[in-house]
């Protein structure tokens, strides 16, 4: 693949747009579903919680989240206008029932008041954070005391084998992510790395190591 093709893939993964973006959104939902479910399960969700997700993509997983407990409210923030529209369409029933709320944001500022959410999670977005410490400070601010933030990402050793990650991606190992978290007031309560089989772009099965870090305010 040429450099510009790889760069185009990286840009779409960061911010899906156009027809290609819909395809990328579907592919991301499919390849990330295990990571997303693992992240949701690690939140230990109870009834009536308010839950925030950063970078939800097409949000094909929101129904699974609502199966975890009753009377939940889900809030999704997304930088991609296309994924915001797709997520609203996919979850239109939850949106009309005022259970799911989707908004666009700039990837830095979270437009909610202090101590608003019981739980927050994000899957495969850390590579694109423009100002990681500032975003973590924002997540900390909008999370209730003793609330949890679940950060899930694919390990650097796996990600650097993918040719497009040389563009626009900042890769993280568990250690590097933990070093970043140490610069914030968050406490790390749990870290787990798992390996799963995923289909590569060329169709063969490869082992992907991913890590979930659960933080507490």
CSV table of N, CA and C in Angstrom, one decimal, residues 1-15 127-128 159-160 162-171:
chain,number,residue,atom,x,y,z
A,1,UNK,N,0.8,-1.2,0.0
A,1,UNK,CA,0.0,0.0,0.0
A,1,UNK,C,0.9,1.3,0.0
A,2,UNK,N,0.4,2.2,-0.8
A,2,UNK,CA,1.2,3.5,-0.8
A,2,UNK,C,1.0,4.3,0.5
A,3,UNK,N,2.0,5.2,0.7
A,3,UNK,CA,2.0,6.0,1.9
A,3,UNK,C,0.7,6.8,2.1
A,4,UNK,N,0.2,7.4,0.9
A,4,UNK,CA,-1.0,8.2,1.0
A,4,UNK,C,-2.2,7.4,1.3
A,5,UNK,N,-2.2,6.1,0.8
A,5,UNK,CA,-3.4,5.2,1.2
A,5,UNK,C,-3.4,4.9,2.7
A,6,UNK,N,-2.2,4.6,3.2
A,6,UNK,CA,-2.0,4.3,4.6
A,6,UNK,C,-2.4,5.5,5.5
A,7,UNK,N,-2.0,6.7,5.0
A,7,UNK,CA,-2.4,7.9,5.7
A,7,UNK,C,-3.9,8.2,5.7
A,8,UNK,N,-4.5,7.8,4.6
A,8,UNK,CA,-6.0,8.0,4.4
A,8,UNK,C,-6.7,7.1,5.4
A,9,UNK,N,-6.2,5.9,5.6
A,9,UNK,CA,-6.8,4.9,6.5
A,9,UNK,C,-6.7,5.5,8.0
A,10,UNK,N,-5.5,6.0,8.3
A,10,UNK,CA,-5.2,6.6,9.6
A,10,UNK,C,-6.2,7.7,9.9
A,11,UNK,N,-6.4,8.6,8.9
A,11,UNK,CA,-7.3,9.7,9.0
A,11,UNK,C,-8.7,9.3,9.2
A,12,UNK,N,-9.1,8.3,8.5
A,12,UNK,CA,-10.5,7.8,8.7
A,12,UNK,C,-10.7,7.1,10.0
A,13,UNK,N,-9.7,6.4,10.5
A,13,UNK,CA,-9.8,5.8,11.9
A,13,UNK,C,-9.9,6.9,12.9
A,14,UNK,N,-9.2,8.0,12.7
A,14,UNK,CA,-9.2,9.1,13.7
A,14,UNK,C,-10.5,9.8,13.6
A,15,UNK,N,-11.0,10.1,12.4
A,15,UNK,CA,-12.2,10.9,12.2
A,15,UNK,C,-12.9,10.5,10.9
A,127,UNK,N,-5.1,6.9,21.4
A,127,UNK,CA,-4.0,7.2,20.3
A,127,UNK,C,-4.2,8.6,19.7
A,128,UNK,N,-5.4,9.1,19.8
A,128,UNK,CA,-5.7,10.4,19.1
A,128,UNK,C,-5.9,11.5,20.0
A,159,UNK,N,-0.1,-2.7,17.9
A,159,UNK,CA,-0.4,-1.6,17.0
A,159,UNK,C,0.7,-1.2,16.1
A,160,UNK,N,1.9,-1.3,16.5
A,160,UNK,CA,3.0,-0.9,15.6
A,160,UNK,C,3.3,-1.8,14.5
A,162,UNK,N,0.8,-2.6,12.5
A,162,UNK,CA,-0.1,-2.1,11.5
A,162,UNK,C,0.5,-0.9,10.8
A,163,UNK,N,0.6,-1.0,9.5
A,163,UNK,CA,1.4,0.0,8.7
A,163,UNK,C,0.8,1.4,8.8
A,164,UNK,N,-0.5,1.5,9.0
A,164,UNK,CA,-1.1,2.9,9.0
A,164,UNK,C,-0.9,3.6,10.4
A,165,UNK,N,-0.5,2.9,11.4
A,165,UNK,CA,-0.4,3.6,12.7
A,165,UNK,C,0.9,4.5,12.8
A,166,UNK,N,1.7,4.5,11.8
A,166,UNK,CA,2.8,5.5,11.8
A,166,UNK,C,2.3,6.9,11.5
A,167,UNK,N,1.0,7.0,11.1
A,167,UNK,CA,0.4,8.4,10.9
A,167,UNK,C,-0.6,8.6,11.9
A,168,UNK,N,-0.6,9.8,12.5
A,168,UNK,CA,-1.7,10.3,13.4
A,168,UNK,C,-1.9,9.5,14.7
A,169,UNK,N,-1.2,8.4,14.9
A,169,UNK,CA,-1.4,7.6,16.1
A,169,UNK,C,-0.3,7.9,17.1
A,170,UNK,N,-0.7,8.0,18.4
A,170,UNK,CA,0.3,8.0,19.5
A,170,UNK,C,0.1,6.6,20.2
A,171,UNK,N,1.0,5.7,20.1
A,171,UNK,CA,0.8,4.4,20.6
A,171,UNK,C,1.1,4.3,22.1
